[in-house]
mmCIF file of C-alpha atoms and ligand atoms in Angstrom:
data_model
loop_
_atom_site.group_PDB
_atom_site.id
_atom_site.type_symbol
_atom_site.label_atom_id
_atom_site.label_comp_id
_atom_site.label_asym_id
_atom_site.label_seq_id
_atom_site.Cartn_x
_atom_site.Cartn_y
_atom_site.Cartn_z
ATOM 1 C CA MET V 1 56.556 -130.362 81.233
ATOM 2 C CA LYS V 2 57.199 -126.721 80.380
ATOM 3 C CA ALA V 3 58.301 -126.193 76.758
ATOM 4 C CA ILE V 4 61.842 -124.934 76.204
ATOM 5 C CA THR V 5 61.794 -121.424 74.728
ATOM 6 C CA LEU V 6 64.256 -119.137 72.992
ATOM 7 C CA TYR V 7 64.843 -117.438 76.354
ATOM 8 C CA ASP V 8 66.088 -120.699 77.886
ATOM 9 C CA VAL V 9 68.468 -121.171 74.956
ATOM 10 C CA ALA V 10 69.698 -117.564 75.231
ATOM 11 C CA ARG V 11 70.338 -117.935 78.969
ATOM 12 C CA LEU V 12 72.326 -121.150 78.583
ATOM 13 C CA ALA V 13 74.356 -119.813 75.648
ATOM 14 C CA GLY V 14 74.945 -116.510 77.459
ATOM 15 C CA VAL V 15 73.674 -114.423 74.532
ATOM 16 C CA SER V 16 70.639 -112.227 73.879
ATOM 17 C CA TYR V 17 67.226 -113.430 72.696
ATOM 18 C CA GLN V 18 67.733 -111.575 69.375
ATOM 19 C CA THR V 19 70.986 -113.422 68.752
ATOM 20 C CA VAL V 20 69.290 -116.801 69.156
ATOM 21 C CA SER V 21 66.514 -115.704 66.845
ATOM 22 C CA ARG V 22 69.077 -114.571 64.255
ATOM 23 C CA VAL V 23 70.763 -117.970 64.373
ATOM 24 C CA ILE V 24 67.452 -119.763 63.892
ATOM 25 C CA ASN V 25 66.522 -117.586 60.947
ATOM 26 C CA ASP V 26 69.968 -117.872 59.399
ATOM 27 C CA ALA V 27 70.344 -114.102 59.479
ATOM 28 C CA ALA V 28 73.624 -112.259 58.952
ATOM 29 C CA HIS V 29 75.787 -110.663 61.659
ATOM 30 C CA VAL V 30 76.357 -113.673 63.860
ATOM 31 C CA SER V 31 79.938 -114.807 64.376
ATOM 32 C CA ALA V 32 80.742 -118.447 63.799
ATOM 33 C CA ARG V 33 81.691 -118.806 67.460
ATOM 34 C CA THR V 34 78.415 -117.373 68.778
ATOM 35 C CA ARG V 35 76.466 -119.453 66.300
ATOM 36 C CA GLU V 36 78.206 -122.575 67.530
ATOM 37 C CA LYS V 37 77.427 -121.706 71.168
ATOM 38 C CA VAL V 38 73.747 -121.181 70.379
ATOM 39 C CA LEU V 39 73.477 -124.428 68.408
ATOM 40 C CA GLN V 40 75.116 -126.290 71.270
ATOM 41 C CA ALA V 41 72.668 -124.847 73.794
ATOM 42 C CA MET V 42 69.738 -125.790 71.543
ATOM 43 C CA ALA V 43 70.994 -129.339 71.267
ATOM 44 C CA GLU V 44 71.573 -129.608 74.994
ATOM 45 C CA LEU V 45 68.064 -128.354 75.814
ATOM 46 C CA HIS V 46 66.393 -130.303 72.984
ATOM 47 C CA TYR V 47 64.941 -127.052 71.750
ATOM 48 C CA VAL V 48 62.233 -127.385 69.082
ATOM 49 C CA PRO V 49 61.065 -124.254 67.217
ATOM 50 C CA ASN V 50 57.433 -123.336 67.844
ATOM 51 C CA ARG V 51 55.615 -122.986 64.493
ATOM 52 C CA GLY V 52 52.650 -121.279 66.124
ATOM 53 C CA ALA V 53 54.865 -118.589 67.597
ATOM 54 C CA GLN V 54 56.652 -118.130 64.282
ATOM 55 C CA GLN V 55 53.297 -117.698 62.576
ATOM 56 C CA LEU V 56 52.233 -115.106 65.117
ATOM 57 C CA ALA V 57 55.436 -113.246 64.332
ATOM 58 C CA GLY V 58 54.234 -113.102 60.704
ATOM 59 C CA LYS V 59 56.581 -115.657 59.218
ATOM 60 C CA ARG V 60 55.443 -117.582 56.124
ATOM 61 C CA THR V 61 54.410 -121.108 56.937
ATOM 62 C CA ARG V 62 55.378 -122.794 53.649
ATOM 63 C CA THR V 63 52.537 -125.190 54.429
ATOM 64 C CA LEU V 64 50.063 -126.561 51.917
ATOM 65 C CA GLY V 65 46.802 -128.351 52.672
ATOM 66 C CA LEU V 66 45.610 -131.455 50.852
ATOM 67 C CA ILE V 67 41.961 -132.439 51.180
ATOM 68 C CA THR V 68 41.619 -135.942 49.845
ATOM 69 C CA THR V 69 39.092 -138.678 49.380
ATOM 70 C CA ASP V 70 39.681 -142.116 50.982
ATOM 71 C CA LEU V 71 43.436 -142.800 51.144
ATOM 72 C CA ALA V 72 42.770 -146.541 51.318
ATOM 73 C CA LEU V 73 42.173 -146.265 47.559
ATOM 74 C CA HIS V 74 45.332 -146.592 45.476
ATOM 75 C CA ALA V 75 44.932 -143.575 43.194
ATOM 76 C CA PRO V 76 44.398 -140.917 45.877
ATOM 77 C CA SER V 77 47.148 -142.377 48.039
ATOM 78 C CA GLN V 78 49.597 -142.223 45.138
ATOM 79 C CA ILE V 79 48.643 -138.623 44.466
ATOM 80 C CA ALA V 80 49.137 -137.791 48.165
ATOM 81 C CA SER V 81 52.518 -139.463 48.115
ATOM 82 C CA ALA V 82 53.647 -137.429 45.093
ATOM 83 C CA VAL V 83 52.365 -134.224 46.687
ATOM 84 C CA LYS V 84 54.302 -134.926 49.887
ATOM 85 C CA THR V 85 57.496 -135.718 47.990
ATOM 86 C CA ARG V 86 57.448 -132.629 45.773
ATOM 87 C CA ALA V 87 56.470 -130.326 48.633
ATOM 88 C CA GLY V 88 59.327 -131.726 50.713
ATOM 89 C CA GLU V 89 61.782 -131.049 47.896
ATOM 90 C CA CYS V 90 60.495 -127.480 47.735
ATOM 91 C CA GLY V 91 60.892 -126.983 51.491
ATOM 92 C CA ALA V 92 57.126 -126.940 52.113
ATOM 93 C CA SER V 93 55.095 -129.188 54.356
ATOM 94 C CA VAL V 94 51.658 -130.694 53.702
ATOM 95 C CA LEU V 95 48.776 -131.093 56.111
ATOM 96 C CA ILE V 96 46.410 -133.831 54.971
ATOM 97 C CA SER V 97 42.713 -133.886 55.703
ATOM 98 C CA MET V 98 40.734 -136.933 54.566
ATOM 99 C CA VAL V 99 37.011 -136.653 53.951
ATOM 100 C CA GLU V 100 34.414 -139.332 53.373
ATOM 101 C CA HIS V 101 31.739 -137.096 51.874
ATOM 102 C CA PRO V 102 31.995 -133.959 49.753
ATOM 103 C CA GLN V 103 29.876 -132.211 52.403
ATOM 104 C CA GLN V 104 32.820 -132.478 54.812
ATOM 105 C CA CYS V 105 35.045 -130.425 52.510
ATOM 106 C CA LEU V 106 33.921 -127.064 53.812
ATOM 107 C CA ALA V 107 34.882 -127.928 57.394
ATOM 108 C CA ALA V 108 38.198 -129.312 56.141
ATOM 109 C CA VAL V 109 38.920 -126.085 54.240
ATOM 110 C CA GLN V 110 38.165 -124.015 57.325
ATOM 111 C CA GLU V 111 40.321 -126.183 59.550
ATOM 112 C CA LEU V 112 43.281 -126.002 57.167
ATOM 113 C CA LEU V 113 42.896 -122.242 56.704
ATOM 114 C CA ALA V 114 42.914 -121.911 60.485
ATOM 115 C CA GLN V 115 46.268 -123.650 60.396
ATOM 116 C CA ARG V 116 47.456 -120.968 57.957
ATOM 117 C CA VAL V 117 48.085 -123.101 54.884
ATOM 118 C CA GLU V 118 49.319 -121.042 51.925
ATOM 119 C CA GLY V 119 47.550 -123.124 49.296
ATOM 120 C CA LEU V 120 44.984 -125.907 49.058
ATOM 121 C CA LEU V 121 44.745 -128.998 46.883
ATOM 122 C CA VAL V 122 41.410 -130.775 46.708
ATOM 123 C CA ASN V 123 41.314 -134.351 45.441
ATOM 124 C CA VAL V 124 37.683 -135.167 46.157
ATOM 125 C CA PRO V 125 35.125 -135.782 43.408
ATOM 126 C CA LEU V 126 33.042 -132.596 43.407
ATOM 127 C CA GLU V 127 30.204 -131.152 41.377
ATOM 128 C CA ASP V 128 30.902 -127.769 39.769
ATOM 129 C CA GLU V 129 28.916 -125.730 42.314
ATOM 130 C CA GLN V 130 30.549 -127.472 45.267
ATOM 131 C CA ALA V 131 34.013 -126.700 43.907
ATOM 132 C CA GLU V 132 33.123 -123.126 43.039
ATOM 133 C CA SER V 133 31.791 -122.423 46.506
ATOM 134 C CA LEU V 134 34.843 -123.964 48.205
ATOM 135 C CA GLN V 135 37.143 -121.837 46.078
ATOM 136 C CA ALA V 136 35.172 -118.748 47.091
ATOM 137 C CA GLN V 137 35.406 -119.748 50.783
ATOM 138 C CA ALA V 138 39.186 -120.001 50.623
ATOM 139 C CA VAL V 139 39.905 -116.557 49.110
ATOM 140 C CA PRO V 140 42.655 -115.268 49.150
ATOM 141 C CA VAL V 141 44.297 -118.681 49.523
ATOM 142 C CA PRO V 142 44.696 -120.391 46.113
ATOM 143 C CA VAL V 143 42.893 -123.714 45.615
ATOM 144 C CA LEU V 144 43.570 -126.331 42.936
ATOM 145 C CA PHE V 145 41.006 -129.076 42.232
ATOM 146 C CA LEU V 146 42.035 -132.502 40.924
ATOM 147 C CA ASP V 147 38.683 -134.250 40.534
ATOM 148 C CA VAL V 148 36.174 -131.908 38.928
ATOM 149 C CA SER V 149 34.703 -131.604 35.465
ATOM 150 C CA PRO V 150 36.952 -129.569 33.174
ATOM 151 C CA GLY V 151 34.140 -127.040 32.822
ATOM 152 C CA ALA V 152 33.945 -126.057 36.501
ATOM 153 C CA ARG V 153 34.902 -122.405 36.991
ATOM 154 C CA VAL V 154 37.797 -123.145 39.332
ATOM 155 C CA HIS V 155 41.529 -123.783 39.045
ATOM 156 C CA SER V 156 41.879 -127.407 38.072
ATOM 157 C CA LEU V 157 44.368 -130.016 36.946
ATOM 158 C CA VAL V 158 42.478 -133.059 35.687
ATOM 159 C CA PHE V 159 43.153 -136.094 33.553
ATOM 160 C CA ASP V 160 41.317 -136.361 30.272
ATOM 161 C CA ALA V 161 38.646 -138.933 31.182
ATOM 162 C CA GLU V 162 37.039 -138.918 27.768
ATOM 163 C CA GLN V 163 40.322 -139.587 25.989
ATOM 164 C CA GLY V 164 41.060 -142.400 28.451
ATOM 165 C CA ALA V 165 37.689 -144.055 27.945
ATOM 166 C CA THR V 166 38.048 -143.800 24.182
ATOM 167 C CA LEU V 167 41.526 -145.352 24.238
ATOM 168 C CA GLY V 168 40.322 -148.326 26.295
ATOM 169 C CA ALA V 169 37.217 -148.968 24.187
ATOM 170 C CA GLN V 170 39.039 -148.544 20.855
ATOM 171 C CA HIS V 171 41.714 -150.973 21.980
ATOM 172 C CA LEU V 172 39.089 -153.686 22.573
ATOM 173 C CA LEU V 173 37.287 -152.931 19.325
ATOM 174 C CA ALA V 174 40.571 -153.125 17.429
ATOM 175 C CA LEU V 175 41.162 -156.572 18.928
ATOM 176 C CA GLY V 176 37.877 -157.649 17.396
ATOM 177 C CA HIS V 177 35.720 -157.804 20.528
ATOM 178 C CA GLN V 178 32.008 -157.135 20.157
ATOM 179 C CA ARG V 179 30.443 -158.393 23.400
ATOM 180 C CA ILE V 180 31.929 -155.727 25.652
ATOM 181 C CA ALA V 181 30.650 -155.357 29.230
ATOM 182 C CA LEU V 182 31.168 -152.149 31.219
ATOM 183 C CA LEU V 183 31.989 -151.886 34.907
ATOM 184 C CA GLY V 184 31.725 -148.247 35.881
ATOM 185 C CA GLY V 185 32.705 -146.363 39.032
ATOM 186 C CA PRO V 186 30.285 -144.748 41.513
ATOM 187 C CA GLN V 187 27.642 -142.430 40.110
ATOM 188 C CA SER V 188 28.687 -139.774 42.653
ATOM 189 C CA SER V 189 32.064 -139.370 40.942
ATOM 190 C CA VAL V 190 32.353 -136.889 38.086
ATOM 191 C CA SER V 191 35.231 -138.796 36.537
ATOM 192 C CA ALA V 192 33.403 -142.138 36.782
ATOM 193 C CA ARG V 193 30.486 -140.605 34.871
ATOM 194 C CA ALA V 194 32.838 -139.146 32.266
ATOM 195 C CA ARG V 195 34.558 -142.519 31.726
ATOM 196 C CA LEU V 196 31.220 -144.266 31.273
ATOM 197 C CA ALA V 197 30.005 -141.604 28.829
ATOM 198 C CA GLY V 198 33.269 -141.946 26.869
ATOM 199 C CA TRP V 199 32.910 -145.730 26.576
ATOM 200 C CA LEU V 200 29.280 -145.463 25.502
ATOM 201 C CA SER V 201 29.949 -142.913 22.788
ATOM 202 C CA THR V 202 32.961 -144.830 21.449
ATOM 203 C CA LEU V 203 30.973 -148.067 21.265
ATOM 204 C CA GLU V 204 28.036 -146.278 19.731
ATOM 205 C CA ALA V 205 30.244 -144.735 17.054
ATOM 206 C CA ALA V 206 31.381 -148.262 16.188
ATOM 207 C CA GLY V 207 27.801 -149.539 16.120
ATOM 208 C CA VAL V 208 28.364 -151.784 19.134
ATOM 209 C CA GLU V 209 25.791 -152.083 21.952
ATOM 210 C CA PRO V 210 27.241 -152.557 25.433
ATOM 211 C CA PHE V 211 26.844 -156.221 26.341
ATOM 212 C CA ALA V 212 26.069 -155.520 30.005
ATOM 213 C CA LEU V 213 26.554 -152.730 32.506
ATOM 214 C CA ALA V 214 27.423 -152.776 36.206
ATOM 215 C CA GLN V 215 28.628 -150.239 38.706
ATOM 216 C CA GLY V 216 31.111 -150.632 41.555
ATOM 217 C CA ASP V 217 32.534 -148.347 44.238
ATOM 218 C CA TRP V 218 36.221 -148.366 43.050
ATOM 219 C CA SER V 219 37.218 -151.152 45.477
ATOM 220 C CA ALA V 220 38.608 -154.552 44.441
ATOM 221 C CA ALA V 221 35.819 -156.148 46.499
ATOM 222 C CA SER V 222 33.161 -154.437 44.401
ATOM 223 C CA GLY V 223 35.001 -155.450 41.216
ATOM 224 C CA TYR V 224 34.912 -159.045 42.389
ATOM 225 C CA GLU V 225 31.214 -158.943 43.210
ATOM 226 C CA LYS V 226 30.156 -157.136 40.017
ATOM 227 C CA GLY V 227 32.563 -159.273 38.010
ATOM 228 C CA HIS V 228 30.706 -162.382 39.154
ATOM 229 C CA GLN V 229 27.440 -160.701 38.162
ATOM 230 C CA LEU V 230 28.716 -159.922 34.663
ATOM 231 C CA LEU V 231 29.950 -163.504 34.246
ATOM 232 C CA ALA V 232 26.782 -165.168 35.510
ATOM 233 C CA GLY V 233 24.843 -165.325 32.214
ATOM 234 C CA ALA V 234 24.720 -168.170 29.701
ATOM 235 C CA THR V 235 26.773 -166.139 27.206
ATOM 236 C CA LEU V 236 30.015 -164.639 28.424
ATOM 237 C CA PRO V 237 31.213 -161.189 27.425
ATOM 238 C CA GLN V 238 34.366 -161.224 25.305
ATOM 239 C CA ALA V 239 35.813 -158.278 27.191
ATOM 240 C CA ILE V 240 35.187 -156.050 30.201
ATOM 241 C CA LEU V 241 36.057 -152.362 30.385
ATOM 242 C CA VAL V 242 36.673 -151.523 34.029
ATOM 243 C CA ALA V 243 36.724 -147.961 35.379
ATOM 244 C CA ASN V 244 39.779 -148.532 37.603
ATOM 245 C CA ASP V 245 42.562 -151.028 38.253
ATOM 246 C CA GLN V 246 41.423 -152.009 41.737
ATOM 247 C CA MET V 247 38.052 -153.167 40.419
ATOM 248 C CA ALA V 248 39.871 -154.905 37.531
ATOM 249 C CA LEU V 249 41.819 -156.849 40.144
ATOM 250 C CA GLY V 250 38.540 -158.097 41.620
ATOM 251 C CA VAL V 251 37.165 -158.906 38.159
ATOM 252 C CA MET V 252 40.219 -161.026 37.356
ATOM 253 C CA ARG V 253 39.815 -162.863 40.648
ATOM 254 C CA ALA V 254 36.196 -163.648 39.712
ATOM 255 C CA CYS V 255 37.392 -164.908 36.298
ATOM 256 C CA ALA V 256 39.965 -167.153 37.959
ATOM 257 C CA GLU V 257 37.311 -168.633 40.247
ATOM 258 C CA LYS V 258 35.103 -169.418 37.264
ATOM 259 C CA GLY V 259 37.987 -170.912 35.303
ATOM 260 C CA ILE V 260 37.721 -168.199 32.648
ATOM 261 C CA ALA V 261 41.140 -167.509 31.124
ATOM 262 C CA VAL V 262 42.268 -163.878 30.900
ATOM 263 C CA PRO V 263 43.069 -162.954 28.178
ATOM 264 C CA GLY V 264 42.442 -166.304 26.400
ATOM 265 C CA GLN V 265 38.668 -166.211 26.846
ATOM 266 C CA LEU V 266 38.092 -162.723 28.113
ATOM 267 C CA SER V 267 40.012 -159.434 27.854
ATOM 268 C CA VAL V 268 40.122 -156.944 30.732
ATOM 269 C CA VAL V 269 41.110 -153.269 30.497
ATOM 270 C CA GLY V 270 41.602 -151.161 33.623
ATOM 271 C CA PHE V 271 42.032 -147.447 34.242
ATOM 272 C CA ASP V 272 44.717 -145.686 36.386
ATOM 273 C CA ASP V 273 47.916 -147.716 36.001
ATOM 274 C CA THR V 274 48.615 -147.557 39.711
ATOM 275 C CA THR V 275 52.081 -148.810 40.639
ATOM 276 C CA ASP V 276 50.981 -152.387 41.337
ATOM 277 C CA SER V 277 49.035 -152.979 38.122
ATOM 278 C CA ALA V 278 52.060 -154.363 36.272
ATOM 279 C CA TRP V 279 52.198 -157.121 38.933
ATOM 280 C CA PHE V 280 48.642 -158.412 38.639
ATOM 281 C CA THR V 281 48.094 -161.869 37.103
ATOM 282 C CA PRO V 282 48.182 -161.321 34.195
ATOM 283 C CA PRO V 283 49.852 -157.890 34.132
ATOM 284 C CA LEU V 284 47.045 -155.434 33.447
ATOM 285 C CA THR V 285 46.391 -153.560 30.224
ATOM 286 C CA THR V 286 45.178 -150.187 31.420
ATOM 287 C CA VAL V 287 44.814 -146.469 30.824
ATOM 288 C CA ARG V 288 47.629 -144.660 32.529
ATOM 289 C CA GLN V 289 47.014 -141.546 34.578
ATOM 290 C CA ALA V 290 50.427 -140.229 35.587
ATOM 291 C CA PHE V 291 49.642 -139.604 39.268
ATOM 292 C CA ARG V 292 53.194 -138.735 40.241
ATOM 293 C CA GLU V 293 53.373 -136.062 37.601
ATOM 294 C CA ALA V 294 49.953 -134.670 38.599
ATOM 295 C CA GLY V 295 51.132 -134.444 42.232
ATOM 296 C CA LEU V 296 54.344 -132.686 41.276
ATOM 297 C CA ARG V 297 52.662 -130.207 38.998
ATOM 298 C CA SER V 298 49.944 -129.309 41.445
ATOM 299 C CA VAL V 299 52.459 -128.516 44.198
ATOM 300 C CA GLU V 300 54.523 -126.417 41.803
ATOM 301 C CA TRP V 301 51.451 -124.528 40.625
ATOM 302 C CA LEU V 302 50.324 -123.774 44.180
ATOM 303 C CA LEU V 303 53.735 -122.615 45.345
ATOM 304 C CA ALA V 304 53.946 -120.306 42.328
ATOM 305 C CA GLN V 305 50.601 -118.659 43.198
ATOM 306 C CA GLN V 306 51.636 -116.665 46.254
ATOM 307 C CA GLY V 307 50.023 -113.230 46.076
ATOM 308 C CA ASN V 308 48.572 -113.992 42.641
ATOM 309 C CA THR V 309 44.910 -113.728 43.594
ATOM 310 C CA GLY V 310 41.910 -113.111 41.437
ATOM 311 C CA GLN V 311 43.145 -114.354 38.079
ATOM 312 C CA ALA V 312 40.958 -116.335 35.675
ATOM 313 C CA PRO V 313 40.615 -120.058 36.405
ATOM 314 C CA ALA V 314 43.701 -121.971 35.273
ATOM 315 C CA GLN V 315 42.461 -125.250 33.820
ATOM 316 C CA THR V 316 44.921 -127.901 32.772
ATOM 317 C CA ARG V 317 43.878 -131.164 31.188
ATOM 318 C CA LEU V 318 46.506 -133.893 31.431
ATOM 319 C CA PRO V 319 46.682 -136.465 28.632
ATOM 320 C CA VAL V 320 46.420 -140.180 29.427
ATOM 321 C CA THR V 321 47.941 -143.140 27.570
ATOM 322 C CA LEU V 322 47.056 -146.759 26.931
ATOM 323 C CA VAL V 323 49.513 -149.226 28.475
ATOM 324 C CA GLU V 324 49.254 -152.589 26.748
ATOM 325 C CA ARG V 325 50.190 -155.496 28.962
ATOM 326 C CA HIS V 326 48.811 -159.037 29.015
ATOM 327 C CA SER V 327 45.170 -158.872 30.110
ATOM 328 C CA THR V 328 43.900 -158.256 26.574
ATOM 329 C CA ALA V 329 44.189 -160.361 23.425
ATOM 330 C CA ARG V 330 42.746 -160.646 19.945
ATOM 331 C CA GLU V 331 39.297 -162.208 19.700
ATOM 332 C CA GLY V 332 38.955 -165.595 18.105
ATOM 333 C CA LEU V 333 42.473 -166.930 18.533
ATOM 334 C CA PRO V 334 42.243 -170.531 19.683
ATOM 335 C CA GLN V 335 43.022 -170.535 23.362
ATOM 336 C CA GLY V 336 46.040 -172.787 23.057
ATOM 337 C CA SER V 337 47.775 -170.641 20.454
ATOM 338 C CA ASP V 338 47.175 -167.631 22.611
ATOM 339 C CA ASP V 339 48.755 -169.308 25.613
ATOM 340 C CA LEU V 340 51.689 -170.288 23.464
ATOM 341 C CA ALA V 341 52.054 -166.742 22.161
ATOM 342 C CA GLN V 342 51.914 -165.539 25.757
ATOM 343 C CA GLN V 343 54.600 -167.959 26.851
ATOM 344 C CA LEU V 344 56.857 -167.010 23.949
ATOM 345 C CA LYS V 345 56.401 -163.337 24.830
ATOM 346 C CA SER V 346 57.356 -163.997 28.457
ATOM 347 C CA LEU V 347 60.399 -165.976 27.359
ATOM 348 C CA ALA V 348 61.473 -163.165 25.047
ATOM 349 C CA ILE V 349 61.179 -160.650 27.908
ATOM 350 C CA LEU V 350 63.177 -162.929 30.175
ATOM 351 C CA ALA V 351 65.880 -163.421 27.546
ATOM 352 C CA GLU V 352 66.129 -159.677 27.057
ATOM 353 C CA GLN V 353 66.486 -159.109 30.806
ATOM 354 C CA LEU V 354 69.210 -161.744 31.040
ATOM 355 C CA ALA V 355 71.052 -160.243 28.055
ATOM 356 C CA ARG V 356 71.047 -156.829 29.751
ATOM 357 C CA ARG V 357 72.841 -158.034 32.881
HETATM 358 C C1 LIG X 401 40.269 -141.713 40.528
HETATM 359 C C2 LIG X 401 40.764 -143.099 40.228
HETATM 360 O O1 LIG X 401 40.815 -143.308 38.850
HETATM 361 C C3 LIG X 401 39.885 -144.152 40.846
HETATM 362 O O2 LIG X 401 40.534 -145.375 40.761
HETATM 363 C C4 LIG X 401 39.541 -143.849 42.297
HETATM 364 O O3 LIG X 401 40.664 -144.099 43.102
HETATM 365 C C5 LIG X 401 39.085 -142.419 42.432
HETATM 366 O O4 LIG X 401 40.064 -141.533 41.910
HETATM 367 C C6 LIG X 401 38.826 -142.028 43.866
HETATM 368 O O5 LIG X 401 38.107 -140.853 43.905
HETATM 369 S S1 LIG X 401 41.527 -140.579 39.992
HETATM 370 C C7 LIG X 401 40.847 -138.992 40.193
HETATM 371 C C8 LIG X 401 41.960 -137.974 40.199
HETATM 372 C C9 LIG X 401 39.884 -138.713 39.083
#
């Protein structure tokens, strides 16, 4: 089928091509009556503006590109969702390109540049040199990286991994746990390495040796498998620090299968606070990374960059917070009393909710 063009609309409305174009671009000097006629003709013909043609005519695209790691993972999908929402509110659209390996980023950048994006967001774990070379490739289009080390010489907006790791480890130490096992993320991820380093240095400062160490791939399935590994010995850890909430979900499933009570016998701390973590059994104590806020801020930064090329790298480090829910408890409380305390807490929450109605 031949696409309907501005000429077809002009013919049906009985006006010139320029008049139709003025209506589409909301320009001045069109009478209300003419405008109405043009809009009617467009509706009748099911006219859809052609972005490619508009681009050729030199119009701004108001389009951003997002290059992201696997969207089946909760954290990147929540960031993508926030990016889409904020861009939509700002009248911009977002083209999403998903990559499985950092090596695919260059092709993704080129493809998005070919589609004339005005800014690029990259949420893929990258080494400094990889990020620096991508940023150079994209000039003059601004690029903002969300998963790089804070030292990379690029524009970045990253959560403070070290602070997050410290918060999680200190929380367990404060509860009196000593046998603390670590379940880290993949070695290929900068932030996974930073979280692990943060845990190790916090434990070391407290004179505590890690009880055991395992590494997953961020998925709940890997948390389940590594969780079983960490629980297989004769002595159980008292707590497990997990590098993300999805793996913590798998760990808690492994605990349930072994009849190990969380938090009665074992405390679990996650990392992310993705939107579902408050609904795990038990609700997860975790380190919150405010993904929505990161998405909003990155879109706003990019849209504010137009024409602003060549300035020094803008590096923002976002703070993280500990969210205490019910997957952690004080060491040494007899299990029964802990359950009772838990039940009383739940009752109190319920009573408060009822009172608020
Ligand atoms: C990081 C998440 O914490 C982790 O759960 C996983 O989803 C990972 O992303 C995927 O790359 S968040 C990132 C912005 C450091």
